[in-house]
Short mmCIF file of C-alpha atoms and ligand atoms in Angstrom, two decimals:
data_model
loop_
_atom_site.label_atom_id
_atom_site.label_comp_id
_atom_site.label_asym_id
_atom_site.label_seq_id
_atom_site.Cartn_x
_atom_site.Cartn_y
_atom_site.Cartn_z
CA MET F 1 156.59 102.04 98.48
CA ARG F 2 156.83 100.59 94.95
CA SER F 3 158.78 102.63 92.40
CA ARG F 4 156.16 102.04 89.62
CA PHE F 5 158.52 103.03 86.82
CA SER F 6 156.55 102.21 83.70
CA ASP F 7 153.15 103.26 85.11
CA SER F 8 154.41 106.72 85.90
CA PHE F 9 155.72 107.18 82.41
CA ALA F 10 152.55 105.93 80.82
CA ARG F 11 150.21 108.12 82.87
CA SER F 12 150.15 111.81 82.16
CA ASP F 13 148.27 112.53 85.42
CA CYS F 14 150.96 110.91 87.55
CA ASP F 15 151.56 112.57 90.82
CA PHE F 16 154.68 114.75 90.83
CA ALA F 17 156.21 113.19 93.96
CA GLU F 18 155.86 109.75 92.44
CA PHE F 19 157.46 110.96 89.20
CA ILE F 20 160.41 112.39 91.11
CA CYS F 21 160.75 109.04 92.87
CA VAL F 22 160.71 107.16 89.55
CA VAL F 23 163.44 109.43 88.17
CA ALA F 24 165.50 109.06 91.32
CA VAL F 25 165.25 105.25 91.19
CA ALA F 26 166.34 105.19 87.53
CA GLU F 27 169.26 107.53 88.27
CA PHE F 28 170.25 105.46 91.29
CA LEU F 29 170.23 102.17 89.37
CA GLY F 30 172.39 103.80 86.66
CA CYS F 31 175.14 104.21 89.29
CA VAL F 32 175.15 100.64 90.65
CA PRO F 33 178.22 98.87 89.24
CA LEU F 34 176.47 95.45 89.27
CA LEU F 35 173.90 96.77 86.79
CA GLN F 36 176.09 98.40 84.12
CA LYS F 37 176.01 95.21 82.03
CA LEU F 38 172.19 95.20 81.81
CA SER F 39 169.95 96.34 79.00
CA THR F 40 167.73 99.40 79.39
CA SER F 41 164.67 97.12 79.34
CA SER F 42 166.06 95.05 82.24
CA LEU F 43 166.81 98.23 84.19
CA ARG F 44 163.30 99.50 83.64
CA LYS F 45 161.86 96.19 84.84
CA ILE F 46 164.12 96.28 87.91
CA ALA F 47 163.05 99.85 88.64
CA ASP F 48 159.46 98.61 88.51
CA ALA F 49 160.06 95.65 90.80
CA VAL F 50 162.12 97.17 93.63
CA THR F 51 160.59 98.24 96.96
CA PHE F 52 162.00 100.65 99.55
CA GLN F 53 162.88 99.39 103.06
CA HIS F 54 164.00 101.65 105.91
CA PHE F 55 166.07 100.68 108.96
CA ASP F 56 167.06 102.57 112.14
CA LYS F 57 170.64 102.81 113.32
CA GLY F 58 171.65 99.50 114.94
CA ALA F 59 168.83 97.51 113.32
CA TYR F 60 169.56 94.16 111.64
CA VAL F 61 168.95 94.41 107.91
CA VAL F 62 169.39 90.66 107.52
CA HIS F 63 170.19 87.98 110.07
CA GLU F 64 172.77 85.26 109.48
CA GLY F 65 170.85 82.01 108.85
CA ASP F 66 167.61 83.74 107.75
CA VAL F 67 166.18 82.85 104.36
CA GLY F 68 167.06 85.66 101.92
CA LYS F 69 164.34 87.81 100.31
CA GLY F 70 166.34 88.96 97.30
CA VAL F 71 169.03 91.52 96.52
CA TYR F 72 169.42 94.74 98.58
CA PHE F 73 170.87 97.94 97.10
CA ILE F 74 171.91 100.62 99.58
CA TRP F 75 170.05 103.80 98.67
CA GLU F 76 171.20 105.91 101.61
CA GLY F 77 173.15 105.34 104.82
CA GLU F 78 175.82 102.90 105.96
CA ALA F 79 175.81 99.30 107.05
CA GLU F 80 178.35 96.73 108.13
CA VAL F 81 178.78 93.05 107.57
CA SER F 82 179.26 91.37 110.91
CA GLY F 83 179.81 87.74 111.84
CA PRO F 84 182.65 85.61 110.58
CA VAL F 85 184.45 88.53 108.93
CA ASP F 86 186.48 91.40 110.40
CA SER F 87 184.18 94.43 110.13
CA GLU F 88 187.12 96.85 110.56
CA ASP F 89 188.01 96.04 106.97
CA PRO F 90 186.55 98.79 104.71
CA ASP F 91 185.40 96.04 102.29
CA PHE F 92 182.83 95.06 104.90
CA HIS F 93 181.43 98.55 105.35
CA LEU F 94 178.60 99.06 102.92
CA SER F 95 177.47 102.43 101.59
CA LYS F 96 175.44 103.98 98.77
CA TYR F 97 175.31 101.83 95.58
CA ASP F 98 176.69 98.72 97.41
CA TYR F 99 174.57 95.59 97.23
CA PHE F 100 174.19 92.25 98.99
CA GLY F 101 171.73 89.40 99.36
CA HIS F 102 170.71 86.44 97.27
CA GLY F 103 169.86 86.25 93.63
CA THR F 104 167.66 83.65 92.00
CA ALA F 105 168.54 80.72 94.29
CA ILE F 106 166.68 80.98 97.62
CA SER F 107 169.20 80.33 100.39
CA VAL F 108 170.10 81.61 103.86
CA HIS F 109 172.21 84.69 104.59
CA ALA F 110 175.84 83.89 105.44
CA ALA F 111 176.33 86.96 107.68
CA ASN F 112 174.50 89.63 109.65
CA ILE F 113 174.11 93.05 108.03
CA ILE F 114 173.59 95.83 110.58
CA ALA F 115 172.64 99.45 109.89
CA LEU F 116 175.38 101.85 111.08
CA SER F 117 173.12 104.85 110.52
CA LYS F 118 169.58 105.44 109.36
CA LEU F 119 169.52 103.19 106.31
CA THR F 120 167.33 102.95 103.22
CA CYS F 121 167.59 99.99 100.82
CA LEU F 122 165.95 99.15 97.52
CA VAL F 123 165.04 95.47 97.60
CA LEU F 124 164.69 93.41 94.44
CA PRO F 125 162.61 90.35 95.43
CA HIS F 126 163.73 86.84 94.48
CA GLU F 127 161.13 86.35 91.79
CA HIS F 128 162.64 89.27 89.83
CA CYS F 129 166.30 88.46 90.41
CA HIS F 130 166.55 86.71 87.03
CA LEU F 131 166.65 90.29 85.66
CA LEU F 132 170.19 90.53 87.04
CA GLN F 133 171.35 87.78 84.66
CA PRO F 134 172.16 89.64 81.46
CA LYS F 135 171.30 87.94 78.19
CA SER F 136 172.72 90.72 76.11
CA ILE F 137 173.59 94.32 76.99
CA TRP F 138 170.81 95.40 74.62
CA SER F 139 167.88 93.16 75.52
CA SER F 140 166.35 91.36 78.49
CA ASP F 141 164.82 88.75 76.14
CA GLU F 142 167.22 88.14 73.25
CA THR F 143 170.55 86.45 73.78
CA ASN F 144 173.68 87.63 72.02
CA GLU F 145 173.32 84.63 69.69
CA THR F 146 169.75 85.35 68.59
CA CYS F 147 170.03 89.08 67.90
CA SER F 148 170.92 90.84 64.66
CA LEU F 149 174.54 90.98 63.44
CA VAL F 150 175.01 94.69 64.12
CA GLU F 151 173.72 94.17 67.68
CA ARG F 152 176.34 91.44 68.13
CA ILE F 153 179.07 93.69 66.69
CA LEU F 154 178.12 96.28 69.31
CA HIS F 155 178.10 93.79 72.19
CA LEU F 156 180.55 94.66 74.97
CA GLU F 157 181.79 92.57 77.88
CA PRO F 158 181.77 94.53 81.14
CA ILE F 159 185.23 93.99 82.68
CA GLU F 160 184.90 96.14 85.80
CA VAL F 161 183.23 99.40 86.77
CA ASN F 162 183.57 101.81 83.81
CA ILE F 163 185.62 99.34 81.73
CA PHE F 164 184.26 97.31 78.81
CA GLN F 165 185.80 95.10 76.17
CA GLY F 166 184.77 94.97 72.53
CA ILE F 167 186.06 92.76 69.76
CA THR F 168 186.07 92.92 65.98
CA LEU F 169 183.88 90.03 64.84
CA PRO F 170 185.09 88.16 61.74
CA GLU F 171 181.82 89.01 60.01
CA ALA F 172 182.01 92.73 60.93
CA PRO F 173 182.87 95.25 58.19
CA ARG F 174 186.63 95.75 58.22
CA PHE F 175 188.70 97.64 55.74
CA GLY F 176 192.12 96.24 56.64
CA LYS F 177 191.76 98.02 59.98
CA VAL F 178 189.24 98.43 62.74
CA PHE F 179 186.32 100.21 61.08
CA GLY F 180 185.88 103.74 62.45
CA GLY F 181 182.10 103.29 62.79
CA GLN F 182 182.70 100.29 65.03
CA LEU F 183 184.91 102.37 67.34
CA ILE F 184 182.35 105.20 67.49
CA ALA F 185 179.44 102.86 68.16
CA GLN F 186 181.20 100.61 70.70
CA ALA F 187 182.51 103.65 72.59
CA ALA F 188 179.05 105.27 72.56
CA ALA F 189 177.63 101.97 73.83
CA ALA F 190 180.16 101.86 76.68
CA ALA F 191 179.33 105.45 77.62
CA SER F 192 175.57 104.69 77.49
CA LYS F 193 176.00 101.75 79.88
CA THR F 194 177.29 104.13 82.57
CA VAL F 195 174.43 106.64 82.28
CA ASP F 196 170.98 106.11 83.81
CA CYS F 197 168.39 104.86 81.36
CA LEU F 198 166.37 108.12 81.36
CA LYS F 199 169.17 110.00 79.61
CA VAL F 200 170.03 109.27 76.01
CA ILE F 201 173.03 110.29 73.91
CA HIS F 202 172.36 113.54 72.00
CA SER F 203 175.83 114.46 70.75
CA LEU F 204 179.23 112.91 70.33
CA HIS F 205 182.65 114.09 69.18
CA VAL F 206 185.46 111.67 68.44
CA TYR F 207 189.09 111.61 67.30
CA PHE F 208 190.71 108.63 65.57
CA LEU F 209 194.29 108.63 66.85
CA LEU F 210 195.76 105.38 65.52
CA VAL F 211 194.66 102.63 63.17
CA GLY F 212 193.21 99.84 65.34
CA ASP F 213 194.37 96.24 65.24
CA LEU F 214 191.70 93.81 63.99
CA ILE F 215 192.72 90.83 66.10
CA MET F 216 193.28 92.41 69.51
CA PRO F 217 190.29 93.16 71.74
CA ILE F 218 189.57 96.83 72.35
CA ILE F 219 189.26 98.11 75.91
CA TYR F 220 186.82 100.97 76.43
CA GLN F 221 187.60 103.01 79.53
CA VAL F 222 184.76 105.34 80.50
CA HIS F 223 185.41 108.55 82.47
CA ARG F 224 182.31 109.93 84.17
CA LEU F 225 182.96 113.64 83.56
CA ARG F 226 179.70 114.92 84.97
CA ASP F 227 176.28 113.80 86.16
CA GLY F 228 173.78 116.65 86.23
CA LYS F 229 170.03 116.69 86.78
CA ASN F 230 169.19 116.57 83.07
CA PHE F 231 172.54 116.13 81.36
CA ALA F 232 175.45 113.73 81.82
CA THR F 233 178.83 113.83 80.08
CA ARG F 234 181.22 110.94 79.43
CA LYS F 235 184.67 110.57 77.90
CA VAL F 236 185.65 107.17 76.54
CA ASP F 237 189.15 106.06 75.54
CA ALA F 238 189.54 103.01 73.29
CA ILE F 239 192.77 101.24 74.20
CA GLN F 240 194.89 98.52 72.55
CA THR F 241 198.21 97.33 74.07
CA GLY F 242 197.98 100.16 76.59
CA THR F 243 197.80 102.84 73.87
CA VAL F 244 194.79 105.09 73.33
CA ILE F 245 193.78 104.62 69.69
CA PHE F 246 190.54 106.60 69.79
CA THR F 247 188.70 108.99 72.08
CA LEU F 248 185.08 110.07 72.36
CA ILE F 249 183.25 112.71 74.35
CA ALA F 250 179.51 112.33 74.50
CA SER F 251 176.65 114.15 76.15
CA PHE F 252 173.38 112.59 77.35
CA GLN F 253 170.09 114.28 78.09
CA ALA F 254 166.79 113.36 79.73
CA GLU F 255 163.65 113.92 77.63
CA GLU F 256 162.34 117.48 77.81
CA GLU F 257 159.64 119.52 76.05
CA GLY F 258 160.93 122.68 74.35
CA PHE F 259 160.90 125.06 71.38
CA GLU F 260 160.48 123.37 67.99
CA HIS F 261 161.45 124.27 64.45
CA GLN F 262 162.95 122.54 61.44
CA VAL F 263 164.00 124.75 58.54
CA ILE F 264 165.85 122.06 56.56
CA MET F 265 163.53 119.94 54.42
CA MET F 266 164.10 116.37 53.28
CA PRO F 267 165.11 116.27 49.60
CA SER F 268 162.77 114.58 47.18
CA VAL F 269 164.22 111.14 46.38
CA PRO F 270 162.83 107.78 45.20
CA ALA F 271 161.43 105.50 47.91
CA PRO F 272 163.89 102.83 49.08
CA GLU F 273 161.64 99.99 47.88
CA THR F 274 162.12 101.17 44.29
CA LEU F 275 165.93 101.14 44.53
CA LEU F 276 168.56 98.40 44.29
CA SER F 277 170.58 97.14 47.24
CA ILE F 278 174.39 97.31 47.13
CA GLU F 279 174.43 93.52 46.69
CA ASP F 280 172.11 93.74 43.67
CA LEU F 281 174.10 96.65 42.23
CA ARG F 282 177.30 94.70 42.62
CA GLY F 283 175.81 91.69 40.86
CA ARG F 284 174.70 93.90 37.97
CA ARG F 285 178.06 95.67 37.73
CA LEU F 286 179.91 92.40 37.43
CA ILE F 287 178.22 91.72 34.12
CA ASP F 288 177.77 95.28 32.84
CA PRO F 289 179.80 95.54 29.60
CA ARG F 290 179.83 99.37 29.86
CA LEU F 291 182.19 99.17 32.83
CA PRO F 292 185.97 98.69 32.40
CA ARG F 293 186.98 95.01 32.41
CA GLY F 294 189.74 95.69 34.98
CA TYR F 295 187.20 97.20 37.39
CA ARG F 296 184.79 94.27 36.91
CA ASN F 297 187.57 91.75 37.47
CA LYS F 298 188.60 93.58 40.66
CA VAL F 299 185.00 93.54 41.95
CA ALA F 300 184.67 89.83 41.03
CA THR F 301 187.85 88.78 42.81
CA THR F 302 187.60 90.97 45.92
CA LYS F 303 186.19 89.05 48.87
CA PHE F 304 182.84 90.59 49.63
CA ILE F 305 181.47 90.27 53.17
CA PRO F 306 177.90 91.59 53.21
CA TRP F 307 177.52 94.54 55.57
CA PRO F 308 175.06 94.36 58.50
CA ILE F 309 173.59 97.60 57.14
CA GLU F 310 171.44 97.64 54.01
CA ILE F 311 172.21 100.53 51.67
CA ARG F 312 170.27 101.81 48.64
CA PHE F 313 171.73 104.68 46.59
CA CYS F 314 169.12 107.26 45.51
CA GLU F 315 170.86 108.04 42.20
CA PRO F 316 172.57 104.80 41.12
CA SER F 317 174.97 105.41 38.25
CA ASN F 318 177.70 103.67 36.36
CA ALA F 319 180.36 105.63 38.24
CA THR F 320 183.18 103.59 39.75
CA ASN F 321 185.89 104.57 42.19
CA GLN F 322 187.83 105.68 39.07
CA THR F 323 185.16 108.09 37.80
CA GLU F 324 184.92 111.78 38.68
CA THR F 325 181.53 112.61 40.27
CA PRO F 326 180.13 115.58 42.25
CA PRO F 327 181.07 115.83 45.94
CA SER F 328 177.61 114.81 47.11
CA LEU F 329 175.65 111.61 47.71
CA ARG F 330 172.26 110.46 48.93
CA TYR F 331 171.28 107.00 50.07
CA TRP F 332 168.82 105.15 52.26
CA PHE F 333 170.10 102.79 54.92
CA LYS F 334 168.83 100.60 57.73
CA ALA F 335 170.12 97.81 59.93
CA LYS F 336 169.52 94.32 58.58
CA GLY F 337 167.16 92.44 60.91
CA LYS F 338 165.11 93.75 63.81
CA LEU F 339 166.87 95.55 66.64
CA SER F 340 166.04 95.32 70.33
CA GLU F 341 163.90 98.12 71.74
CA ASP F 342 166.60 100.35 73.18
CA GLN F 343 167.02 103.91 71.92
CA ALA F 344 170.68 103.79 72.99
CA LEU F 345 171.23 100.81 70.66
CA HIS F 346 169.40 102.48 67.75
CA ARG F 347 171.59 105.58 68.08
CA CYS F 348 174.76 103.48 68.31
CA VAL F 349 173.75 101.59 65.15
CA VAL F 350 173.22 104.87 63.28
CA ALA F 351 176.66 106.01 64.48
CA PHE F 352 178.11 102.72 63.19
CA ALA F 353 176.43 103.08 59.79
CA SER F 354 177.35 106.75 59.43
CA ASP F 355 181.05 106.03 58.83
CA LEU F 356 180.52 103.38 56.10
CA ILE F 357 180.03 105.69 53.14
CA PHE F 358 180.71 109.26 54.22
CA LEU F 359 184.30 110.51 53.79
CA GLY F 360 184.54 108.89 50.33
CA THR F 361 182.24 111.67 49.05
CA SER F 362 185.11 114.17 49.43
CA LEU F 363 187.16 112.12 46.97
CA ASN F 364 184.41 112.01 44.31
CA PRO F 365 185.58 115.06 42.27
CA HIS F 366 189.19 113.81 42.33
CA ARG F 367 188.63 110.25 41.14
CA ARG F 368 190.62 109.35 38.02
CA LYS F 369 191.49 106.23 36.10
CA GLY F 370 194.37 104.47 37.86
CA LEU F 371 194.17 106.67 40.98
CA LYS F 372 194.74 104.82 44.24
CA THR F 373 193.83 106.71 47.39
CA TYR F 374 194.57 106.48 51.09
CA SER F 375 191.81 107.82 53.27
CA VAL F 376 191.05 107.54 56.96
CA SER F 377 188.62 109.39 59.20
CA LEU F 378 190.27 111.88 61.55
CA ASP F 379 187.31 113.10 63.56
CA HIS F 380 183.55 112.67 63.54
CA ALA F 381 180.75 114.58 65.23
CA MET F 382 177.05 113.74 65.48
CA TRP F 383 174.02 115.51 66.92
CA PHE F 384 170.94 113.34 67.45
CA HIS F 385 167.90 115.63 67.28
CA ARG F 386 165.16 113.13 68.10
CA ASN F 387 164.39 109.47 68.74
CA LEU F 388 164.92 107.21 65.74
CA ARG F 389 164.72 103.61 64.58
CA ALA F 390 167.87 102.26 62.96
CA ASP F 391 165.98 99.21 61.64
CA ASP F 392 163.71 101.40 59.53
CA TRP F 393 164.81 103.35 56.44
CA ILE F 394 166.82 106.53 57.08
CA LEU F 395 167.88 108.91 54.31
CA PHE F 396 171.53 110.07 54.50
CA GLU F 397 172.29 113.22 52.50
CA ILE F 398 176.01 114.01 52.22
CA LEU F 399 177.91 117.02 50.89
CA SER F 400 181.64 117.65 50.87
CA PRO F 401 182.04 121.44 50.85
CA ILE F 402 185.85 121.48 50.80
CA ALA F 403 189.02 119.44 50.42
CA HIS F 404 192.30 121.19 51.16
CA ASN F 405 195.69 120.35 52.69
CA ALA F 406 195.05 116.58 52.32
CA ARG F 407 191.91 116.86 54.43
CA GLY F 408 188.38 116.39 53.12
CA LEU F 409 185.36 117.67 55.02
CA VAL F 410 181.98 115.97 54.76
CA SER F 411 178.73 117.08 56.34
CA GLY F 412 175.56 115.07 56.43
CA ARG F 413 171.95 115.02 57.46
CA MET F 414 169.76 112.06 58.20
CA PHE F 415 165.99 112.10 57.77
CA SER F 416 163.23 109.71 58.72
CA ARG F 417 160.89 108.56 55.97
CA ASN F 418 158.39 111.22 56.98
CA GLY F 419 160.92 114.02 56.60
CA GLU F 420 161.95 114.58 60.21
CA LEU F 421 165.56 115.69 60.59
CA LEU F 422 167.03 113.00 62.85
CA VAL F 423 170.78 113.57 62.91
CA THR F 424 173.33 116.17 61.75
CA LEU F 425 176.91 114.97 61.19
CA ILE F 426 180.34 116.35 60.26
CA GLN F 427 183.54 114.46 59.62
CA GLU F 428 187.03 115.42 58.56
CA GLY F 429 189.32 112.84 57.04
CA LEU F 430 192.82 112.45 55.68
CA ILE F 431 192.65 112.01 51.89
CA ARG F 432 195.87 111.37 49.98
CA LYS F 433 197.14 109.59 46.91
CA ALA F 434 198.24 106.19 48.20
CA LYS F 435 201.96 105.62 48.56
CA PRO F 436 203.20 102.92 46.20
CA SER F 437 203.55 100.64 49.25
CA GLY F 438 199.78 100.22 49.41
CA SER F 439 196.42 101.83 50.08
CA LEU F 440 195.42 99.74 53.13
CA PRO F 441 196.20 101.43 56.45
CA ALA F 442 198.23 99.21 58.78
CA SER F 443 198.09 99.32 62.56
CA LYS F 444 201.19 100.95 64.08
CA LEU F 445 200.59 99.36 67.52
C1 3VV U 1 179.45 97.80 43.63
C2 3VV U 1 178.36 98.53 44.27
C3 3VV U 1 178.73 99.85 44.82
C4 3VV U 1 179.41 99.72 46.13
C5 3VV U 1 179.76 101.02 46.67
C6 3VV U 1 180.45 100.84 47.93
C7 3VV U 1 181.25 102.05 48.18
C8 3VV U 1 181.94 101.96 49.44
C9 3VV U 1 183.02 100.96 49.47
C10 3VV U 1 183.78 100.88 50.47
C11 3VV U 1 183.63 101.87 51.53
C12 3VV U 1 184.60 101.64 52.55
C13 3VV U 1 184.46 102.76 53.45
C14 3VV U 1 185.31 102.52 54.59
C15 3VV U 1 185.34 103.71 55.44
C16 3VV U 1 186.07 103.38 56.62
C17 3VV U 1 186.50 104.59 57.35
C18 3VV U 1 187.34 104.14 58.46
O1 3VV U 1 187.00 103.22 59.12
S1 3VV U 1 188.81 104.97 58.78
C19 3VV U 1 189.33 104.22 60.30
C20 3VV U 1 189.29 105.16 61.38
N1 3VV U 1 190.38 106.10 61.31
C21 3VV U 1 191.64 105.69 61.60
O2 3VV U 1 191.88 104.55 61.92
C22 3VV U 1 192.72 106.76 61.57
C23 3VV U 1 193.59 106.62 62.77
N2 3VV U 1 194.58 107.68 62.81
C24 3VV U 1 195.79 107.57 62.17
O3 3VV U 1 196.06 106.60 61.50
C25 3VV U 1 196.77 108.70 62.38
O4 3VV U 1 196.33 109.55 63.37
C26 3VV U 1 196.98 109.53 61.11
C27 3VV U 1 197.46 108.71 59.94
C28 3VV U 1 195.69 110.23 60.74
C29 3VV U 1 198.03 110.61 61.42
O5 3VV U 1 199.19 110.01 61.95
P1 3VV U 1 200.66 110.60 61.60
O6 3VV U 1 200.80 112.00 62.07
O7 3VV U 1 201.66 109.63 62.10
O8 3VV U 1 200.53 110.67 60.01
P2 3VV U 1 201.48 110.31 58.82
O9 3VV U 1 202.87 110.33 59.25
O10 3VV U 1 201.09 111.20 57.72
O11 3VV U 1 201.06 108.77 58.40
C30 3VV U 1 201.14 107.74 59.33
C31 3VV U 1 200.94 106.42 58.67
O12 3VV U 1 199.69 106.40 57.94
C32 3VV U 1 199.88 105.65 56.71
N3 3VV U 1 199.74 106.54 55.57
C33 3VV U 1 199.69 107.88 55.62
N4 3VV U 1 199.57 108.39 54.40
C34 3VV U 1 199.57 107.34 53.56
C35 3VV U 1 199.48 107.22 52.14
N5 3VV U 1 199.38 108.30 51.35
N6 3VV U 1 199.48 105.98 51.61
C36 3VV U 1 199.57 104.87 52.38
N7 3VV U 1 199.67 104.94 53.74
C37 3VV U 1 199.67 106.15 54.30
C38 3VV U 1 201.26 105.05 56.76
O13 3VV U 1 201.19 103.79 57.42
C39 3VV U 1 201.98 106.08 57.61
O14 3VV U 1 203.09 105.55 58.25
P3 3VV U 1 204.52 105.53 57.48
O15 3VV U 1 204.76 106.95 57.02
O16 3VV U 1 204.35 104.61 56.31
O17 3VV U 1 205.46 105.05 58.50
#
């Protein structure tokens, strides 16, 4: 029987048994360690291409010397590798989620595989085995070199089951430390790679424990807290030199029809096309005689690495980081370039962007001439209400209701262009006057 993944999702009249089978195949593939490095699109194509094969106890699944048909994934039952190897060794007993066979190169099997019980395998035929060669974790077509910068920043190397490695690219936004948005998004990406492709992240809660080191790679260790029918929960620790610097808990949910309401309305703001980009604003500020010369000199001499996220403020003003302003802000943002078609990626990109200009809003009413501040995010929570595109304009509306005890709170809402509430966010951050030693946080690792 073919799994017919995409057909079943496209057809509303699909037979229930077939739909259950499609879901089961997607969930199964999400648990196969070999596949955690693949993009959602590759997984969907694999789910479409696999066929079921059943074997009785004692039957040969493959014979040593036979030409291989492709890669076998054990769906149910047990098998053993017999032949030149010692089958007493548990490594040569195969069970659910194990795999064997031949990938793209057609060659003969090196050993016999014999069913130890009733056995069911999913078989991915040779002609589709190229899908097992990942180009990028986000796309079956684009390579890591050809995709957008933010997609490259969020690329992770799978190290082993549940463990991924991320790095801080030289061209990634960095503020003298690992950018909090990078940690949130890379950790959310690692969690997403361990959840079947039918479930998508709907909420996340993180704590920033230590300032991350820019040079060292970051290890993301995923803990599979729970896999339910419709929900899955993951905890991810980000680790440098054996120390946990950051932790995330995220929940994933399969699509489901339900009650609908939206009381919050999108504020009325100018369209993004009518507004200036940060780069344009910066260029104008450099030569604006109404701004203090010291500020303009600072802007002119500070190395400016363009962000991978385009930002357009809805109410551009002459305010600087030395001018008191209300504790609120509204801007449009979107990823620069086109992103691969993967809802997990789009949500991770929004998580990345959400920490760029957020906490700073809580400092707005306290800004003064000559004031130097030290601020770092402490925790961050996001609820994704619906599917979104991070490469199309999203309105971010921010309010800081309170600052007290050296902590500023910011809450935010993100809307699509047509007014749909996409995301609700809350963050608390440490906000202090900078010690004379400096305002850039240093890693204590
Ligand atoms: C021109 C056009 C317009 C353009 C407009 C553009 C506008 C926007 C422009 C630019 C936007 C940029 C936006 C960037 C946003 C980025 C946000 C982030 O990415 S934040 C990174 C993630 N968060 C963390 O990494 C925290 C990690 N957690 C911690 O560090 C700890 O848990 C901490 C500090 C929260 C608590 O640790 P403990 O209990 O040990 O705290 P204690 O003892 O108070 O301080 C520890 C150390 O923190 C530094 N520190 C603390 N307070 C400081 C202060 N007042 N001044 C300087 N350093 C301080 C010092 O190094 C201190 O260590 P010592 O005491 O010196 O040994």
